[in-house]
Coordinates of C-alpha atoms in Angstrom, one line a residue:
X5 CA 0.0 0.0 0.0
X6 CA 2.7 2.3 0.7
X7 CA 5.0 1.2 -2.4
X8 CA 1.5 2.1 -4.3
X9 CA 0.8 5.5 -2.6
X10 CA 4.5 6.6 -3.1
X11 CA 3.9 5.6 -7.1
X12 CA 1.0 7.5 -7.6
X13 CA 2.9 10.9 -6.1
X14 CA 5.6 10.3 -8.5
X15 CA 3.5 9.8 -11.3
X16 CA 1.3 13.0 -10.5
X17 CA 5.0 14.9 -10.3
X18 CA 5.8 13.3 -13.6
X19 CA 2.7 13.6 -15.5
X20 CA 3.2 17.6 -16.2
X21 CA -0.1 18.8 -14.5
X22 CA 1.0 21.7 -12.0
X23 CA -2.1 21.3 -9.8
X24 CA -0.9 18.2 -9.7
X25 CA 3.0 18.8 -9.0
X26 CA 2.1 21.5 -6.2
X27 CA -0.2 18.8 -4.5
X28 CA 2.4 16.6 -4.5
X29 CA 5.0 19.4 -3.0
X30 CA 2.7 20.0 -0.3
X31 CA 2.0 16.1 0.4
X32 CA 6.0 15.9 0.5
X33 CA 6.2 19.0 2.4
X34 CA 3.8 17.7 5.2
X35 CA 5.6 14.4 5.3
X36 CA 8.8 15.7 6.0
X37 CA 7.5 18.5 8.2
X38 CA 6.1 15.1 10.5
X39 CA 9.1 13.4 10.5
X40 CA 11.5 16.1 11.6
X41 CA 9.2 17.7 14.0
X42 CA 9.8 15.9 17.0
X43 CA 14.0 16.2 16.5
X44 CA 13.2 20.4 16.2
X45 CA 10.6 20.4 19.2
X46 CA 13.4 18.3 21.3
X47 CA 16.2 21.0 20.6
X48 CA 14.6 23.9 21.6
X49 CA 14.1 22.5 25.0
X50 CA 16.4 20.8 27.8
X51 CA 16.0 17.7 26.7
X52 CA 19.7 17.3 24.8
X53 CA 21.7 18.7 28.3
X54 CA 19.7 16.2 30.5
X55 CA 20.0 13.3 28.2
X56 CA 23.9 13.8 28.1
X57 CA 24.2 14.6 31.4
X58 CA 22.5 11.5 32.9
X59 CA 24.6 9.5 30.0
X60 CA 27.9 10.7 31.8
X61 CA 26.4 9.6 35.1
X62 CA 26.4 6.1 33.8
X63 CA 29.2 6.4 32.3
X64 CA 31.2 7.6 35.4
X65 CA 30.4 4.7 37.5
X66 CA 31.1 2.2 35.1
X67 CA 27.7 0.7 35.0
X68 CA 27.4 0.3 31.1
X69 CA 23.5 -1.2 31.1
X70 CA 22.3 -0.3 34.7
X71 CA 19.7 2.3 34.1
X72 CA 19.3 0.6 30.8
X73 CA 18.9 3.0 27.6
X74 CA 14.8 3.3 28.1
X75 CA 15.0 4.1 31.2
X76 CA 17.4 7.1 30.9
X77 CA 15.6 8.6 27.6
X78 CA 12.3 8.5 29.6
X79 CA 13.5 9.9 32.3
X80 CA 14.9 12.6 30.1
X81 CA 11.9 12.9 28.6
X82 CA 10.0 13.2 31.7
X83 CA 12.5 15.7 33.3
X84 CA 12.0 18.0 30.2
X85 CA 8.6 18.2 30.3
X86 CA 8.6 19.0 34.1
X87 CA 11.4 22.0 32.7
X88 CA 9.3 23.1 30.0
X89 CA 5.8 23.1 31.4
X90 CA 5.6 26.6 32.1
X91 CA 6.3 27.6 28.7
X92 CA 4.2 25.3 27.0
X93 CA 1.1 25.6 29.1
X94 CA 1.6 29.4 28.4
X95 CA 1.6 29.1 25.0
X96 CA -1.1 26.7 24.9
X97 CA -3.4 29.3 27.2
X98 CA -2.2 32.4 25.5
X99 CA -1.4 31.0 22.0
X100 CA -2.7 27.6 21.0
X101 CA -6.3 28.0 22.7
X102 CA -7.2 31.7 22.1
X103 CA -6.7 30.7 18.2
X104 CA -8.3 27.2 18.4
X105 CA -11.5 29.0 19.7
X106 CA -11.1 31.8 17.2
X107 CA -11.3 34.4 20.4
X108 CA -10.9 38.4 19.9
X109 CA -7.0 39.3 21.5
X110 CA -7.3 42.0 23.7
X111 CA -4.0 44.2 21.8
X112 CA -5.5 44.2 18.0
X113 CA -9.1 43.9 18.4
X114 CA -9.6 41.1 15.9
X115 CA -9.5 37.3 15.9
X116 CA -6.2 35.9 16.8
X117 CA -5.0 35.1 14.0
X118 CA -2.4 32.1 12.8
X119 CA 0.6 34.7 12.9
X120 CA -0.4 36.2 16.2
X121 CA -0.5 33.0 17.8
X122 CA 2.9 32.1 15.8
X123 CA 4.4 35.2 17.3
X124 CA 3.8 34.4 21.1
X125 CA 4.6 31.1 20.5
X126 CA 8.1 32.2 18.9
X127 CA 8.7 34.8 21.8
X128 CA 8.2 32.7 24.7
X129 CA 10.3 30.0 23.2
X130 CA 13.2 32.6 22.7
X131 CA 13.1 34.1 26.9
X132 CA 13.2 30.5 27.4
X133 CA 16.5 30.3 25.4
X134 CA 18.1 33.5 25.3
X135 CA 19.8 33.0 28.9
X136 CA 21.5 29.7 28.0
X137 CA 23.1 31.3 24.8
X138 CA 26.4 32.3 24.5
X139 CA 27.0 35.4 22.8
X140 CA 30.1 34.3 20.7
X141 CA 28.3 31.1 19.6
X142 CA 24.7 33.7 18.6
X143 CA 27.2 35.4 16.3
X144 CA 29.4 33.3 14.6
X145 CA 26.1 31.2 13.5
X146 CA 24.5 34.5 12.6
X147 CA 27.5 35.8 10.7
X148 CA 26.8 33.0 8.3
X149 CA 23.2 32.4 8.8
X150 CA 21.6 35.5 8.4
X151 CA 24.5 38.3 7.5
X152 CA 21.8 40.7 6.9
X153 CA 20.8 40.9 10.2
X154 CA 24.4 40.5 11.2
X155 CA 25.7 43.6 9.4
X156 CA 22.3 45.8 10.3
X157 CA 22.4 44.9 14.3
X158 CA 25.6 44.1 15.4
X159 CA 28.4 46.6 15.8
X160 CA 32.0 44.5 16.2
X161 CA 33.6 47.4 18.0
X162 CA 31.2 47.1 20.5
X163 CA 31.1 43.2 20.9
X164 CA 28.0 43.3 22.8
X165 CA 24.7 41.3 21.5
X166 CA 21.9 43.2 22.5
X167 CA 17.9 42.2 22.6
X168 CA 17.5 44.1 19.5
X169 CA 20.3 41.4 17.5
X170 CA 19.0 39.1 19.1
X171 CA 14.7 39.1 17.9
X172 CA 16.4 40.5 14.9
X173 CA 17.7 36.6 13.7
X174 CA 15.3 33.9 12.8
X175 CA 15.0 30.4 14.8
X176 CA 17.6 28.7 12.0
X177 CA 20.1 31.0 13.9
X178 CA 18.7 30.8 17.7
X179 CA 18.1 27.5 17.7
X180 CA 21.7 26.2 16.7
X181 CA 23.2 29.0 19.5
X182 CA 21.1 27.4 22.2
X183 CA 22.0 23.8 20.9
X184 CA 25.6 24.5 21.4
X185 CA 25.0 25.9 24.6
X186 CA 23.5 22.9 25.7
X187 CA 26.1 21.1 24.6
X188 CA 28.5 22.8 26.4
X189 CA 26.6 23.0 29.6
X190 CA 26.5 19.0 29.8
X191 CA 29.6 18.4 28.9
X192 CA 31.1 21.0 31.9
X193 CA 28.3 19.0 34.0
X194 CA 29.8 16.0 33.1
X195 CA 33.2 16.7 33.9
X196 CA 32.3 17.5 37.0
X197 CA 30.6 14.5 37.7
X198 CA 33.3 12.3 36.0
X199 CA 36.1 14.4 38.5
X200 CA 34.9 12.4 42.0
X201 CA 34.5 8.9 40.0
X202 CA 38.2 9.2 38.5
X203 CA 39.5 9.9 41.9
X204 CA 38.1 6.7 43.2
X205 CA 39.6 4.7 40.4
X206 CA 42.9 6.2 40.7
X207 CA 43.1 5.0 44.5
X208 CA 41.9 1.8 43.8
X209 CA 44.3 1.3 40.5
X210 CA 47.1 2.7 43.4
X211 CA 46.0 0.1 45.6
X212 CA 46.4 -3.0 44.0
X213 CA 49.5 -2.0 42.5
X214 CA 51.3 -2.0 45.5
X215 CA 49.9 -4.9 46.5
X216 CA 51.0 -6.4 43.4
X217 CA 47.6 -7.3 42.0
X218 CA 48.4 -6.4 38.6
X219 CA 46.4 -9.1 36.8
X220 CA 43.2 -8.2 38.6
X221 CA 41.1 -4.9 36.7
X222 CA 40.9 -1.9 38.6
X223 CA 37.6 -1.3 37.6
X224 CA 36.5 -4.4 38.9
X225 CA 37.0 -3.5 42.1
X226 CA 36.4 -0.1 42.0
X227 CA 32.4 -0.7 40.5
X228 CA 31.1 -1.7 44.2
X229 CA 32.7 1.2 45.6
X230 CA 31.7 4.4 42.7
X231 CA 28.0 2.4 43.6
X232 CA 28.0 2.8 47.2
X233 CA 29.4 5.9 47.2
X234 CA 26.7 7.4 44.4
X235 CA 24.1 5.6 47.1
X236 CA 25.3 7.1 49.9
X237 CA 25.4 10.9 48.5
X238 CA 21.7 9.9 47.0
X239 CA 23.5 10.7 43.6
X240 CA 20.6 10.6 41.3
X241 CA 18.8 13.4 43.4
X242 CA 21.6 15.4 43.2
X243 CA 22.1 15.2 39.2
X244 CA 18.3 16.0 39.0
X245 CA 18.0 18.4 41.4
X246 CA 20.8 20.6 39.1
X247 CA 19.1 19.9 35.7
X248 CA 16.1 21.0 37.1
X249 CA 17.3 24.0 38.8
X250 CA 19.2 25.2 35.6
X251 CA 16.0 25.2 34.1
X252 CA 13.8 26.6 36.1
X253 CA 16.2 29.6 36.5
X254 CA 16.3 30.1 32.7
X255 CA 11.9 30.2 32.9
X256 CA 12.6 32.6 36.0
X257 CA 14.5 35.0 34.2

């Protein structure tokens, strides 16, 4: 059914009828739109720091399979929602709803229309990123994303990156900005959660060297102990509590 649905696009693209070809644009258009959607809607939250940052965790006590890959993507997911909920139930109240039900907004006068709605939508996603982007990553991106915008807001001499450069770019350019950020962000997180770990196998590698155990791995011995000691300083409540702290300070501010 699918092989035969796919054919008859083709042949309507083929077949020299423009109604026909722009159908088939929009149909392909639409398709893509679906299958990219959740990736886009996933990096313009906190979803990629907390993901990496819980991967680290695993990865710092050497448990390779304990939480199993589910298990930390749900949680991820779970955790993001719980970051982002403000946002989104503010865009759904203000945004999503007062458009749905075709009400009169309160600024213009008239029906909310599709751009309106757009517009909140697209402002309250950027307050929710602007404090997590670094200002060196927001330019070089926009230097080569949107140089129009570039050479019009931003003044080199001054090196500063004000509101007004900032609403000036388009999400292409924000969105790649606050990716990198986030990238950066979990990767410092992990580092510090990797430090503590190391130390452990370090004294452990250090003790059965001198007691001349050097057939036995280190990290063998040193598993039970990164465990009990992740246990005892109730580790995952730590990790969580930060991820969720960073993020409810970005929806403070």
């Amino acid at each position: 059914m699918a092989s035969e649905g796919a054919t008859d696009i083709v042949s309507k693209v083929l077949d020299g009828n423009p109604e026909n070809v722009g159908v088939s644009i929009k149909l392909l258009l639409i398709t893509t739109v679906v299958a990219v959607a959740p990736a886009l809607l996933l990096l313009t939250t906190s979803f990629t720091r907390i993901i990496i940052v819980l991967g680290f965790v695993r990865r710092a006590i050497g448990a390779q399979d304990a939480p199993p890959n589910q298990i930390i993507f749900g949680l991820s997911l779970l955790l993001t929602l719980v970051v982002m909920g403000p946002t989104w139930s503010d865009i759904y109240e203000n945004a999503i709803q007062p458009y749905s039900n075709q009400e009169v907004s309160p600024v213009t006068g008239e029906v909310v229309s599709a751009d309106e709605a757009f517009g909140y939508a697209d402002t309250r996603v950027r307050e929710f990123m602007y404090p997590f982007i670094s200002p060196e990553d927001l330019v070089l991106i926009a230097r080569v994303g949107d140089p129009q915008s570039y050479q019009e807001h931003y003044d080199p001499e001054q090196a500063v990156v004000t509101r007004t450069f900032a609403d000036s770019l388009p999400l292409t350019v924000i969105v790649p900005a606050f990716v990198l950020a986030e990238l950066k962000l979990a990767f410092q997180m992990g580092v510090m959660i990797f430090i503590p770990f190391l130390v452990i196998d370090l004294v452990v590698s250090a003790i059965l060297v001198s007691m001349g155990m050097f057939m036995l791995p280190p990290v063998l011995v040193s598993l039970p102990f990164k465990i009990l000691v992740f246990v005892l300083a109730d580790g995952w409540s730590l990790v969580v509590e930060q991820l969720l702290y960073a993020g409810s300070m970005a929806v403070a501010s």
